[in-house]
Amino acid sequence: MSVSEYKRALLYRKAQANVCKNDYFNKIQSFTNDTVVGGNFLTLEETDNIINSLKDKKINSKIKVEIDSYQQLVEFIKEKVAGLSSYLLIDEEWKFCGMYKISSEFSSDYNFD
């Protein structure tokens, strides 16, 4: 993708953010049980850079983890990232609004419906 195509795509995504922003904020608030702070959003460029760097990484693990429910998944994640900041990406809205940085606990009873 050329620079001008990327810039055009960014403009489109930023415009789409205005459409889905309220829903995304509500989802974040439900997930974190906390007020959404505008300064915790990464720019779309920063979000893209992180996603692209993660795509290039290879992570090999020989540990097999069996997870049967969302609650088990949340507890597993909480254990691994305890005390660390994390990035939250919910549904498709993050592509338009950017990643949201959280440093607090998140809800283990979030309703994905």
Short mmCIF file of C-alpha atoms in Angstrom, two decimals:
data_model
loop_
_atom_site.label_atom_id
_atom_site.label_comp_id
_atom_site.label_asym_id
_atom_site.label_seq_id
_atom_site.Cartn_x
_atom_site.Cartn_y
_atom_site.Cartn_z
CA MET A 1 0.00 0.00 0.00
CA SER A 2 1.43 3.37 -0.98
CA VAL A 3 1.71 6.27 1.45
CA SER A 4 -1.19 8.13 -0.16
CA GLU A 5 -3.40 5.02 -0.07
CA TYR A 6 -2.56 4.53 3.61
CA LYS A 7 -3.36 8.17 4.40
CA ARG A 8 -6.66 7.87 2.54
CA ALA A 9 -7.46 4.69 4.49
CA LEU A 10 -6.63 6.49 7.75
CA LEU A 11 -9.01 9.33 6.88
CA TYR A 12 -11.77 6.81 6.17
CA ARG A 13 -11.12 4.99 9.45
CA LYS A 14 -11.12 8.26 11.41
CA ALA A 15 -14.46 9.19 9.83
CA GLN A 16 -15.86 5.77 10.74
CA ALA A 17 -14.70 6.31 14.33
CA ASN A 18 -17.24 9.10 14.65
CA VAL A 19 -19.98 6.62 13.76
CA CYS A 20 -19.03 3.88 16.23
CA LYS A 21 -17.32 5.89 19.00
CA ASN A 22 -20.21 5.89 21.48
CA ASP A 23 -20.79 2.14 21.16
CA TYR A 24 -17.07 1.46 21.54
CA PHE A 25 -16.83 3.70 24.62
CA ASN A 26 -19.79 1.84 26.16
CA LYS A 27 -18.13 -1.52 25.49
CA ILE A 28 -14.85 -0.35 27.02
CA GLN A 29 -16.66 1.04 30.05
CA SER A 30 -18.55 -2.24 30.50
CA PHE A 31 -15.37 -4.27 30.12
CA THR A 32 -13.23 -2.20 32.49
CA ASN A 33 -15.93 -1.05 34.92
CA ASP A 34 -14.26 2.34 34.66
CA THR A 35 -14.76 5.67 32.91
CA VAL A 36 -13.25 5.85 29.43
CA VAL A 37 -10.31 8.26 29.27
CA GLY A 38 -9.72 9.79 25.85
CA GLY A 39 -5.98 10.03 26.47
CA ASN A 40 -5.74 6.24 26.77
CA PHE A 41 -6.43 5.73 23.07
CA LEU A 42 -3.51 5.15 20.77
CA THR A 43 -3.57 6.86 17.41
CA LEU A 44 -4.47 4.74 14.42
CA GLU A 45 -0.85 4.94 13.27
CA GLU A 46 0.41 3.70 16.66
CA THR A 47 -2.22 0.96 16.63
CA ASP A 48 -1.17 -0.14 13.14
CA ASN A 49 2.51 -0.18 14.14
CA ILE A 50 1.83 -2.43 17.12
CA ILE A 51 -0.38 -4.78 15.10
CA ASN A 52 2.24 -5.00 12.35
CA SER A 53 5.05 -5.68 14.83
CA LEU A 54 2.98 -8.43 16.46
CA LYS A 55 2.31 -10.01 13.07
CA ASP A 56 6.07 -10.32 12.56
CA LYS A 57 6.74 -12.05 15.89
CA LYS A 58 6.83 -15.78 16.31
CA ILE A 59 5.93 -17.06 19.73
CA ASN A 60 6.54 -20.70 20.42
CA SER A 61 5.06 -22.23 23.52
CA LYS A 62 4.92 -25.83 24.54
CA ILE A 63 2.43 -25.16 27.30
CA LYS A 64 -1.05 -26.39 26.50
CA VAL A 65 -3.82 -24.45 28.19
CA GLU A 66 -7.38 -25.69 28.17
CA ILE A 67 -9.94 -22.94 28.50
CA ASP A 68 -13.63 -23.74 28.57
CA SER A 69 -15.21 -20.38 29.27
CA TYR A 70 -14.71 -16.66 28.97
CA GLN A 71 -14.24 -16.43 32.74
CA GLN A 72 -11.35 -18.92 32.61
CA LEU A 73 -9.79 -16.95 29.77
CA VAL A 74 -10.05 -13.70 31.72
CA GLU A 75 -8.49 -15.30 34.81
CA PHE A 76 -5.64 -16.69 32.68
CA ILE A 77 -4.99 -13.27 31.13
CA LYS A 78 -5.18 -11.53 34.51
CA GLU A 79 -2.59 -13.95 35.88
CA LYS A 80 -0.21 -13.34 32.97
CA VAL A 81 -0.50 -9.54 32.84
CA ALA A 82 -0.99 -8.78 36.53
CA GLY A 83 0.19 -5.24 37.20
CA LEU A 84 1.06 -4.56 33.56
CA SER A 85 -0.63 -2.21 31.13
CA SER A 86 -2.53 -3.90 28.33
CA TYR A 87 -4.20 -2.88 25.11
CA LEU A 88 -7.89 -3.52 24.63
CA LEU A 89 -9.33 -4.28 21.20
CA ILE A 90 -13.04 -5.04 21.13
CA ASP A 91 -14.97 -6.21 18.07
CA GLU A 92 -14.15 -4.21 14.94
CA GLU A 93 -14.37 -0.73 16.44
CA TRP A 94 -10.71 -0.69 17.49
CA LYS A 95 -9.78 -0.50 13.80
CA PHE A 96 -11.48 2.88 13.64
CA CYS A 97 -10.91 4.25 17.15
CA GLY A 98 -7.49 2.79 17.98
CA MET A 99 -6.27 0.54 20.76
CA TYR A 100 -7.29 1.47 24.29
CA LYS A 101 -4.62 1.20 26.99
CA ILE A 102 -5.81 -0.24 30.28
CA SER A 103 -3.84 -0.60 33.47
CA SER A 104 -6.69 -1.63 35.72
CA GLU A 105 -8.62 -4.81 36.23
CA PHE A 106 -11.28 -5.76 33.75
CA SER A 107 -14.60 -7.45 34.25
CA SER A 108 -14.80 -11.22 34.18
CA ASP A 109 -18.56 -11.09 33.64
CA TYR A 110 -18.60 -9.01 30.47
CA ASN A 111 -21.55 -9.84 28.20
CA PHE A 112 -20.40 -10.26 24.60
CA ASP A 113 -23.92 -10.37 23.17
#
